[in-house]
Amino acid sequence: MRAKKIAALALAGVMLISTVLAGCGKETSSGSENNSGNKSAGERKKITALIRGSETSTTYIVLKKLLTKFSEEKGLEPPEFELVSGDADYVTKLQLYINSNALPDIYGCANGALSKAAKDIDSIVNIGDELERIGKKEDMNKAVYDFFKDADDGNVYLFPESLNCEFFLYRKDIFKKYNLETPKTWNEFLELCKTLKDKGEIPLIVAGKENWQLMRYLSFAPWRMTKDQFILDYIGQKEKFQTNTAAKSGAELLYTLGTEGYFQGGFLSTDYTAATDLFFGGTGCMWYSGSGQITQASEMYANGELGFFPVPDVDGEEDMDTNTPIHGGFGTAFNVQTYDDTMKEFFQYMCENYSEACYNDAKVFSPFNDPMPEGLDPMFYDLQPLFEKATDAWVSWDDKLDSATLTNLVDEQQKLAQGKETPEEFEAAADQFIINNSK
């Protein structure tokens, strides 16, 4: 399978190399440039960045401000940004840059196959070493740092986009109406869903059209009980869904939520935007959300209509202490081949000013444990205790699984949530996917 992947990437690189090179190098009156904006003689003229997202994305907002100001102070040309929206398009573009060894100075990168590919061609800076060099490593939230640890060597090669925490939002007014308490365990959560449904309410809103939303319910129990051990052992064919207690709990949870009618009607055709509109429009009692939706939640939270609670414990099992999924978003990498003194200077400048740009410009949590400024939305201050002492990060299965197995599991989890197959049938199919796709 690995040989097939490499061959496919190489072929794609050959077919599209001219397109890539057209975007990453150009002739100017001052001589040819590579993708870092350097003259062929080595003098840096500007800093280049490839970013997944649009002009409203957090990474672009923060880097645009910091790179522009830094470049002005250093007498460089304005920074050059290449924005690519859409996950598939971005991955294709990044793979082509990697194949042609023409990466820009800064580029967005997921922790997994893409960061490994960049590491294999020696084009990714060890961010952990750089944080240590400038004395900022201990200032970063430990769970966010943990999120980007490389599975092979334990080093950190990616800089966080921001600190993102996830939690359940719930309608305090509805809970008060029925004298309900927030759940501490998944059994309590399911009892709560049953009570709400019996009262004629829609217990839970989910964006079932988004792969990751249903996969969260599948992976909550394995995460609380094993962190990343189950998914890594599953990938390594050392563990099975059919025999692992944590994995079986996750399958059973998604099956129960779907088949008992605890999700809204038509949940598989609901995308994230529609689900957000539903919940903040007054439909449903609970919604798995995150710090990225503080703006949408702000008014209802200020009116006392919304509260939040972390991911429940798995009943009767030993759960890890961290119960709030924390991640650093899509990582930012620095190209070691263009990491000259100017880039080292920018890295330090970026770290020293990152929190200010996060809170004042992007309106997100900073990955650094710097004091929050006054005047933010009250939810920022109320949410902070959820994660300020957390040490373990969220584990995203979609970052860890190969694309074929991920696609298979996504298809299968929809059947599970619809009740088209039992948890036992799902588990048997899942165990076969990883075997078939490794051949």
PDB file of N, CA, C and O in Angstrom, residues 272-336:
ATOM      1  N   TYR A 272     -22.490  21.453   9.343  1.00  0.00           N
ATOM      2  CA  TYR A 272     -22.144  22.169  10.579  1.00  0.00           C
ATOM      3  C   TYR A 272     -22.831  23.529  10.676  1.00  0.00           C
ATOM      4  O   TYR A 272     -23.294  23.923  11.741  1.00  0.00           O
ATOM      5  N   THR A 273     -22.902  24.217   9.548  1.00  0.00           N
ATOM      6  CA  THR A 273     -23.567  25.530   9.561  1.00  0.00           C
ATOM      7  C   THR A 273     -25.048  25.385   9.911  1.00  0.00           C
ATOM      8  O   THR A 273     -25.577  26.152  10.741  1.00  0.00           O
ATOM      9  N   ALA A 274     -25.698  24.402   9.302  1.00  0.00           N
ATOM     10  CA  ALA A 274     -27.117  24.190   9.572  1.00  0.00           C
ATOM     11  C   ALA A 274     -27.340  23.775  11.023  1.00  0.00           C
ATOM     12  O   ALA A 274     -28.308  24.233  11.677  1.00  0.00           O
ATOM     13  N   ALA A 275     -26.462  22.922  11.539  1.00  0.00           N
ATOM     14  CA  ALA A 275     -26.599  22.486  12.933  1.00  0.00           C
ATOM     15  C   ALA A 275     -26.403  23.657  13.892  1.00  0.00           C
ATOM     16  O   ALA A 275     -27.127  23.795  14.894  1.00  0.00           O
ATOM     17  N   THR A 276     -25.432  24.502  13.577  1.00  0.00           N
ATOM     18  CA  THR A 276     -25.207  25.689  14.409  1.00  0.00           C
ATOM     19  C   THR A 276     -26.436  26.596  14.403  1.00  0.00           C
ATOM     20  O   THR A 276     -26.880  27.075  15.468  1.00  0.00           O
ATOM     21  N   ASP A 277     -26.991  26.791  13.225  1.00  0.00           N
ATOM     22  CA  ASP A 277     -28.192  27.641  13.128  1.00  0.00           C
ATOM     23  C   ASP A 277     -29.356  27.034  13.896  1.00  0.00           C
ATOM     24  O   ASP A 277     -30.142  27.754  14.521  1.00  0.00           O
ATOM     25  N   LEU A 278     -29.478  25.700  13.831  1.00  0.00           N
ATOM     26  CA  LEU A 278     -30.554  25.040  14.553  1.00  0.00           C
ATOM     27  C   LEU A 278     -30.444  25.301  16.054  1.00  0.00           C
ATOM     28  O   LEU A 278     -31.400  25.734  16.698  1.00  0.00           O
ATOM     29  N   PHE A 279     -29.260  25.026  16.599  1.00  0.00           N
ATOM     30  CA  PHE A 279     -29.116  25.130  18.057  1.00  0.00           C
ATOM     31  C   PHE A 279     -29.252  26.569  18.543  1.00  0.00           C
ATOM     32  O   PHE A 279     -30.008  26.844  19.486  1.00  0.00           O
ATOM     33  N   PHE A 280     -28.534  27.466  17.915  1.00  0.00           N
ATOM     34  CA  PHE A 280     -28.601  28.857  18.387  1.00  0.00           C
ATOM     35  C   PHE A 280     -29.905  29.525  17.959  1.00  0.00           C
ATOM     36  O   PHE A 280     -30.230  30.616  18.434  1.00  0.00           O
ATOM     37  N   GLY A 281     -30.666  28.855  17.079  1.00  0.00           N
ATOM     38  CA  GLY A 281     -31.993  29.339  16.728  1.00  0.00           C
ATOM     39  C   GLY A 281     -33.067  28.839  17.669  1.00  0.00           C
ATOM     40  O   GLY A 281     -34.245  29.186  17.506  1.00  0.00           O
ATOM     41  N   GLY A 282     -32.672  27.972  18.634  1.00  0.00           N
ATOM     42  CA  GLY A 282     -33.625  27.546  19.651  1.00  0.00           C
ATOM     43  C   GLY A 282     -34.073  26.102  19.545  1.00  0.00           C
ATOM     44  O   GLY A 282     -34.927  25.660  20.316  1.00  0.00           O
ATOM     45  N   THR A 283     -33.504  25.331  18.607  1.00  0.00           N
ATOM     46  CA  THR A 283     -33.877  23.923  18.464  1.00  0.00           C
ATOM     47  C   THR A 283     -32.858  23.043  19.180  1.00  0.00           C
ATOM     48  O   THR A 283     -31.661  23.231  19.023  1.00  0.00           O
ATOM     49  N   GLY A 284     -33.348  22.064  19.951  1.00  0.00           N
ATOM     50  CA  GLY A 284     -32.449  21.133  20.615  1.00  0.00           C
ATOM     51  C   GLY A 284     -32.007  21.618  21.983  1.00  0.00           C
ATOM     52  O   GLY A 284     -32.041  22.812  22.297  1.00  0.00           O
ATOM     53  N   CYS A 285     -31.595  20.632  22.810  1.00  0.00           N
ATOM     54  CA  CYS A 285     -31.214  20.936  24.199  1.00  0.00           C
ATOM     55  C   CYS A 285     -29.705  20.917  24.412  1.00  0.00           C
ATOM     56  O   CYS A 285     -29.215  21.569  25.338  1.00  0.00           O
ATOM     57  N   MET A 286     -28.966  20.135  23.604  1.00  0.00           N
ATOM     58  CA  MET A 286     -27.512  20.048  23.777  1.00  0.00           C
ATOM     59  C   MET A 286     -26.855  20.045  22.394  1.00  0.00           C
ATOM     60  O   MET A 286     -27.456  19.609  21.410  1.00  0.00           O
ATOM     61  N   TRP A 287     -25.610  20.481  22.365  1.00  0.00           N
ATOM     62  CA  TRP A 287     -24.883  20.609  21.096  1.00  0.00           C
ATOM     63  C   TRP A 287     -23.404  20.543  21.414  1.00  0.00           C
ATOM     64  O   TRP A 287     -22.902  21.303  22.242  1.00  0.00           O
ATOM     65  N   TYR A 288     -22.719  19.568  20.793  1.00  0.00           N
ATOM     66  CA  TYR A 288     -21.277  19.463  21.011  1.00  0.00           C
ATOM     67  C   TYR A 288     -20.584  20.565  20.230  1.00  0.00           C
ATOM     68  O   TYR A 288     -20.611  20.582  19.005  1.00  0.00           O
ATOM     69  N   SER A 289     -19.991  21.471  20.967  1.00  0.00           N
ATOM     70  CA  SER A 289     -19.488  22.696  20.351  1.00  0.00           C
ATOM     71  C   SER A 289     -18.049  22.944  20.800  1.00  0.00           C
ATOM     72  O   SER A 289     -17.365  22.025  21.238  1.00  0.00           O
ATOM     73  N   GLY A 290     -17.621  24.183  20.683  1.00  0.00           N
ATOM     74  CA  GLY A 290     -16.259  24.489  21.093  1.00  0.00           C
ATOM     75  C   GLY A 290     -16.000  25.979  21.164  1.00  0.00           C
ATOM     76  O   GLY A 290     -16.882  26.801  20.882  1.00  0.00           O
ATOM     77  N   SER A 291     -14.776  26.302  21.539  1.00  0.00           N
ATOM     78  CA  SER A 291     -14.434  27.713  21.735  1.00  0.00           C
ATOM     79  C   SER A 291     -14.523  28.513  20.442  1.00  0.00           C
ATOM     80  O   SER A 291     -14.594  29.745  20.487  1.00  0.00           O
ATOM     81  N   GLY A 292     -14.561  27.844  19.306  1.00  0.00           N
ATOM     82  CA  GLY A 292     -14.707  28.552  18.037  1.00  0.00           C
ATOM     83  C   GLY A 292     -16.081  29.156  17.842  1.00  0.00           C
ATOM     84  O   GLY A 292     -16.287  29.925  16.898  1.00  0.00           O
ATOM     85  N   GLN A 293     -17.027  28.822  18.715  1.00  0.00           N
ATOM     86  CA  GLN A 293     -18.383  29.340  18.574  1.00  0.00           C
ATOM     87  C   GLN A 293     -18.765  30.299  19.703  1.00  0.00           C
ATOM     88  O   GLN A 293     -19.948  30.521  19.965  1.00  0.00           O
ATOM     89  N   ILE A 294     -17.781  30.871  20.351  1.00  0.00           N
ATOM     90  CA  ILE A 294     -18.067  31.824  21.419  1.00  0.00           C
ATOM     91  C   ILE A 294     -18.897  32.997  20.895  1.00  0.00           C
ATOM     92  O   ILE A 294     -19.841  33.448  21.560  1.00  0.00           O
ATOM     93  N   THR A 295     -18.574  33.453  19.713  1.00  0.00           N
ATOM     94  CA  THR A 295     -19.306  34.607  19.165  1.00  0.00           C
ATOM     95  C   THR A 295     -20.792  34.295  19.000  1.00  0.00           C
ATOM     96  O   THR A 295     -21.661  35.096  19.383  1.00  0.00           O
ATOM     97  N   GLN A 296     -21.092  33.100  18.446  1.00  0.00           N
ATOM     98  CA  GLN A 296     -22.494  32.728  18.248  1.00  0.00           C
ATOM     99  C   GLN A 296     -23.210  32.508  19.586  1.00  0.00           C
ATOM    100  O   GLN A 296     -24.400  32.764  19.701  1.00  0.00           O
ATOM    101  N   ALA A 297     -22.488  32.006  20.576  1.00  0.00           N
ATOM    102  CA  ALA A 297     -23.110  31.674  21.866  1.00  0.00           C
ATOM    103  C   ALA A 297     -23.214  32.870  22.796  1.00  0.00           C
ATOM    104  O   ALA A 297     -23.952  32.823  23.795  1.00  0.00           O
ATOM    105  N   SER A 298     -22.516  33.914  22.492  1.00  0.00           N
ATOM    106  CA  SER A 298     -22.333  35.014  23.431  1.00  0.00           C
ATOM    107  C   SER A 298     -23.643  35.588  23.990  1.00  0.00           C
ATOM    108  O   SER A 298     -23.812  35.716  25.213  1.00  0.00           O
ATOM    109  N   GLU A 299     -24.574  35.919  23.127  1.00  0.00           N
ATOM    110  CA  GLU A 299     -25.807  36.583  23.588  1.00  0.00           C
ATOM    111  C   GLU A 299     -26.642  35.661  24.482  1.00  0.00           C
ATOM    112  O   GLU A 299     -27.104  36.069  25.549  1.00  0.00           O
ATOM    113  N   MET A 300     -26.817  34.394  24.042  1.00  0.00           N
ATOM    114  CA  MET A 300     -27.608  33.462  24.848  1.00  0.00           C
ATOM    115  C   MET A 300     -26.906  33.160  26.167  1.00  0.00           C
ATOM    116  O   MET A 300     -27.551  33.005  27.214  1.00  0.00           O
ATOM    117  N   TYR A 301     -25.578  33.091  26.140  1.00  0.00           N
ATOM    118  CA  TYR A 301     -24.834  32.840  27.378  1.00  0.00           C
ATOM    119  C   TYR A 301     -24.987  34.016  28.341  1.00  0.00           C
ATOM    120  O   TYR A 301     -25.220  33.824  29.545  1.00  0.00           O
ATOM    121  N   ALA A 302     -24.904  35.221  27.798  1.00  0.00           N
ATOM    122  CA  ALA A 302     -25.043  36.417  28.639  1.00  0.00           C
ATOM    123  C   ALA A 302     -26.441  36.511  29.246  1.00  0.00           C
ATOM    124  O   ALA A 302     -26.623  37.034  30.358  1.00  0.00           O
ATOM    125  N   ASN A 303     -27.441  35.988  28.533  1.00  0.00           N
ATOM    126  CA  ASN A 303     -28.814  36.007  29.035  1.00  0.00           C
ATOM    127  C   ASN A 303     -29.125  34.855  29.988  1.00  0.00           C
ATOM    128  O   ASN A 303     -30.270  34.712  30.441  1.00  0.00           O
ATOM    129  N   GLY A 304     -28.126  34.039  30.260  1.00  0.00           N
ATOM    130  CA  GLY A 304     -28.330  32.920  31.187  1.00  0.00           C
ATOM    131  C   GLY A 304     -29.051  31.738  30.565  1.00  0.00           C
ATOM    132  O   GLY A 304     -29.519  30.844  31.282  1.00  0.00           O
ATOM    133  N   GLU A 305     -29.128  31.683  29.236  1.00  0.00           N
ATOM    134  CA  GLU A 305     -29.839  30.588  28.575  1.00  0.00           C
ATOM    135  C   GLU A 305     -28.930  29.405  28.266  1.00  0.00           C
ATOM    136  O   GLU A 305     -29.418  28.315  27.968  1.00  0.00           O
ATOM    137  N   LEU A 306     -27.630  29.616  28.276  1.00  0.00           N
ATOM    138  CA  LEU A 306     -26.678  28.559  27.913  1.00  0.00           C
ATOM    139  C   LEU A 306     -25.694  28.270  29.043  1.00  0.00           C
ATOM    140  O   LEU A 306     -25.268  29.179  29.763  1.00  0.00           O
ATOM    141  N   GLY A 307     -25.359  26.992  29.171  1.00  0.00           N
ATOM    142  CA  GLY A 307     -24.272  26.584  30.050  1.00  0.00           C
ATOM    143  C   GLY A 307     -23.412  25.607  29.279  1.00  0.00           C
ATOM    144  O   GLY A 307     -23.664  25.309  28.108  1.00  0.00           O
ATOM    145  N   PHE A 308     -22.376  25.068  29.925  1.00  0.00           N
ATOM    146  CA  PHE A 308     -21.506  24.106  29.240  1.00  0.00           C
ATOM    147  C   PHE A 308     -21.038  23.058  30.226  1.00  0.00           C
ATOM    148  O   PHE A 308     -21.005  23.290  31.447  1.00  0.00           O
ATOM    149  N   PHE A 309     -20.699  21.886  29.708  1.00  0.00           N
ATOM    150  CA  PHE A 309     -20.104  20.831  30.538  1.00  0.00           C
ATOM    151  C   PHE A 309     -19.129  20.024  29.692  1.00  0.00           C
ATOM    152  O   PHE A 309     -19.263  19.961  28.454  1.00  0.00           O
ATOM    153  N   PRO A 310     -18.138  19.374  30.352  1.00  0.00           N
ATOM    154  CA  PRO A 310     -17.106  18.640  29.595  1.00  0.00           C
ATOM    155  C   PRO A 310     -17.592  17.256  29.173  1.00  0.00           C
ATOM    156  O   PRO A 310     -18.730  16.862  29.465  1.00  0.00           O
ATOM    157  N   VAL A 311     -16.726  16.515  28.515  1.00  0.00           N
ATOM    158  CA  VAL A 311     -17.038  15.161  28.066  1.00  0.00           C
ATOM    159  C   VAL A 311     -17.220  14.248  29.281  1.00  0.00           C
ATOM    160  O   VAL A 311     -16.359  14.208  30.166  1.00  0.00           O
ATOM    161  N   PRO A 312     -18.340  13.527  29.357  1.00  0.00           N
ATOM    162  CA  PRO A 312     -18.591  12.663  30.526  1.00  0.00           C
ATOM    163  C   PRO A 312     -17.573  11.523  30.662  1.00  0.00           C
ATOM    164  O   PRO A 312     -16.881  11.161  29.700  1.00  0.00           O
ATOM    165  N   ASP A 313     -17.543  10.934  31.884  1.00  0.00           N
ATOM    166  CA  ASP A 313     -16.711   9.763  32.141  1.00  0.00           C
ATOM    167  C   ASP A 313     -17.383   8.508  31.582  1.00  0.00           C
ATOM    168  O   ASP A 313     -18.605   8.453  31.437  1.00  0.00           O
ATOM    169  N   VAL A 314     -16.552   7.499  31.296  1.00  0.00           N
ATOM    170  CA  VAL A 314     -17.084   6.183  30.931  1.00  0.00           C
ATOM    171  C   VAL A 314     -17.377   5.440  32.233  1.00  0.00           C
ATOM    172  O   VAL A 314     -16.483   5.257  33.063  1.00  0.00           O
ATOM    173  N   ASP A 315     -18.600   5.039  32.425  1.00  0.00           N
ATOM    174  CA  ASP A 315     -19.021   4.423  33.689  1.00  0.00           C
ATOM    175  C   ASP A 315     -18.208   3.172  34.022  1.00  0.00           C
ATOM    176  O   ASP A 315     -18.024   2.297  33.170  1.00  0.00           O
ATOM    177  N   GLY A 316     -17.734   3.108  35.270  1.00  0.00           N
ATOM    178  CA  GLY A 316     -17.052   1.916  35.746  1.00  0.00           C
ATOM    179  C   GLY A 316     -15.657   1.703  35.204  1.00  0.00           C
ATOM    180  O   GLY A 316     -15.069   0.641  35.409  1.00  0.00           O
ATOM    181  N   GLU A 317     -15.114   2.682  34.498  1.00  0.00           N
ATOM    182  CA  GLU A 317     -13.776   2.537  33.915  1.00  0.00           C
ATOM    183  C   GLU A 317     -12.849   3.621  34.462  1.00  0.00           C
ATOM    184  O   GLU A 317     -13.305   4.625  35.009  1.00  0.00           O
ATOM    185  N   GLU A 318     -11.564   3.405  34.313  1.00  0.00           N
ATOM    186  CA  GLU A 318     -10.587   4.388  34.755  1.00  0.00           C
ATOM    187  C   GLU A 318     -10.378   5.412  33.634  1.00  0.00           C
ATOM    188  O   GLU A 318      -9.822   5.091  32.588  1.00  0.00           O
ATOM    189  N   ASP A 319     -10.868   6.620  33.862  1.00  0.00           N
ATOM    190  CA  ASP A 319     -10.763   7.676  32.856  1.00  0.00           C
ATOM    191  C   ASP A 319      -9.571   8.572  33.167  1.00  0.00           C
ATOM    192  O   ASP A 319      -9.227   8.792  34.328  1.00  0.00           O
ATOM    193  N   MET A 320      -8.954   9.101  32.133  1.00  0.00           N
ATOM    194  CA  MET A 320      -7.869  10.060  32.390  1.00  0.00           C
ATOM    195  C   MET A 320      -8.458  11.370  32.920  1.00  0.00           C
ATOM    196  O   MET A 320      -9.646  11.666  32.740  1.00  0.00           O
ATOM    197  N   ASP A 321      -7.625  12.164  33.594  1.00  0.00           N
ATOM    198  CA  ASP A 321      -8.111  13.374  34.254  1.00  0.00           C
ATOM    199  C   ASP A 321      -8.662  14.397  33.264  1.00  0.00           C
ATOM    200  O   ASP A 321      -9.668  15.050  33.515  1.00  0.00           O
ATOM    201  N   THR A 322      -7.982  14.573  32.141  1.00  0.00           N
ATOM    202  CA  THR A 322      -8.436  15.586  31.178  1.00  0.00           C
ATOM    203  C   THR A 322      -9.765  15.144  30.562  1.00  0.00           C
ATOM    204  O   THR A 322      -9.874  14.059  30.009  1.00  0.00           O
ATOM    205  N   ASN A 323     -10.763  16.002  30.703  1.00  0.00           N
ATOM    206  CA  ASN A 323     -12.084  15.659  30.153  1.00  0.00           C
ATOM    207  C   ASN A 323     -12.587  16.704  29.157  1.00  0.00           C
ATOM    208  O   ASN A 323     -13.750  16.673  28.751  1.00  0.00           O
ATOM    209  N   THR A 324     -11.709  17.621  28.782  1.00  0.00           N
ATOM    210  CA  THR A 324     -12.059  18.625  27.770  1.00  0.00           C
ATOM    211  C   THR A 324     -11.128  18.455  26.577  1.00  0.00           C
ATOM    212  O   THR A 324      -9.920  18.659  26.705  1.00  0.00           O
ATOM    213  N   PRO A 325     -11.661  18.037  25.435  1.00  0.00           N
ATOM    214  CA  PRO A 325     -10.803  17.904  24.257  1.00  0.00           C
ATOM    215  C   PRO A 325     -10.125  19.239  23.904  1.00  0.00           C
ATOM    216  O   PRO A 325     -10.795  20.259  23.726  1.00  0.00           O
ATOM    217  N   ILE A 326      -8.828  19.206  23.821  1.00  0.00           N
ATOM    218  CA  ILE A 326      -8.038  20.408  23.515  1.00  0.00           C
ATOM    219  C   ILE A 326      -7.141  20.096  22.320  1.00  0.00           C
ATOM    220  O   ILE A 326      -6.482  19.050  22.275  1.00  0.00           O
ATOM    221  N   HIS A 327      -7.135  20.974  21.362  1.00  0.00           N
ATOM    222  CA  HIS A 327      -6.246  20.776  20.226  1.00  0.00           C
ATOM    223  C   HIS A 327      -5.759  22.124  19.702  1.00  0.00           C
ATOM    224  O   HIS A 327      -6.282  23.182  20.082  1.00  0.00           O
ATOM    225  N   GLY A 328      -4.787  22.058  18.842  1.00  0.00           N
ATOM    226  CA  GLY A 328      -4.169  23.284  18.341  1.00  0.00           C
ATOM    227  C   GLY A 328      -4.575  23.657  16.944  1.00  0.00           C
ATOM    228  O   GLY A 328      -3.926  24.497  16.311  1.00  0.00           O
ATOM    229  N   GLY A 329      -5.666  23.023  16.443  1.00  0.00           N
ATOM    230  CA  GLY A 329      -6.107  23.340  15.092  1.00  0.00           C
ATOM    231  C   GLY A 329      -5.139  22.798  14.052  1.00  0.00           C
ATOM    232  O   GLY A 329      -4.374  21.864  14.305  1.00  0.00           O
ATOM    233  N   PHE A 330      -5.171  23.373  12.886  1.00  0.00           N
ATOM    234  CA  PHE A 330      -4.264  22.972  11.810  1.00  0.00           C
ATOM    235  C   PHE A 330      -2.903  23.591  12.098  1.00  0.00           C
ATOM    236  O   PHE A 330      -2.772  24.794  12.275  1.00  0.00           O
ATOM    237  N   GLY A 331      -1.878  22.768  12.131  1.00  0.00           N
ATOM    238  CA  GLY A 331      -0.572  23.246  12.533  1.00  0.00           C
ATOM    239  C   GLY A 331       0.109  24.134  11.506  1.00  0.00           C
ATOM    240  O   GLY A 331      -0.234  24.135  10.321  1.00  0.00           O
ATOM    241  N   THR A 332       1.071  24.900  11.977  1.00  0.00           N
ATOM    242  CA  THR A 332       1.890  25.736  11.100  1.00  0.00           C
ATOM    243  C   THR A 332       3.329  25.240  11.157  1.00  0.00           C
ATOM    244  O   THR A 332       3.901  25.086  12.233  1.00  0.00           O
ATOM    245  N   ALA A 333       3.899  24.981   9.985  1.00  0.00           N
ATOM    246  CA  ALA A 333       5.273  24.480   9.900  1.00  0.00           C
ATOM    247  C   ALA A 333       6.183  25.554   9.322  1.00  0.00           C
ATOM    248  O   ALA A 333       5.753  26.431   8.571  1.00  0.00           O
ATOM    249  N   PHE A 334       7.458  25.456   9.670  1.00  0.00           N
ATOM    250  CA  PHE A 334       8.485  26.335   9.118  1.00  0.00           C
ATOM    251  C   PHE A 334       9.472  25.476   8.328  1.00  0.00           C
ATOM    252  O   PHE A 334       9.892  24.423   8.790  1.00  0.00           O
ATOM    253  N   ASN A 335       9.831  25.949   7.155  1.00  0.00           N
ATOM    254  CA  ASN A 335      10.706  25.202   6.254  1.00  0.00           C
ATOM    255  C   ASN A 335      12.165  25.319   6.714  1.00  0.00           C
ATOM    256  O   ASN A 335      12.741  26.416   6.687  1.00  0.00           O
ATOM    257  N   VAL A 336      12.753  24.213   7.111  1.00  0.00           N
ATOM    258  CA  VAL A 336      14.115  24.240   7.636  1.00  0.00           C
ATOM    259  C   VAL A 336      15.124  24.679   6.563  1.00  0.00           C
ATOM    260  O   VAL A 336      16.180  25.250   6.866  1.00  0.00           O
TER     261      VAL A 336
END
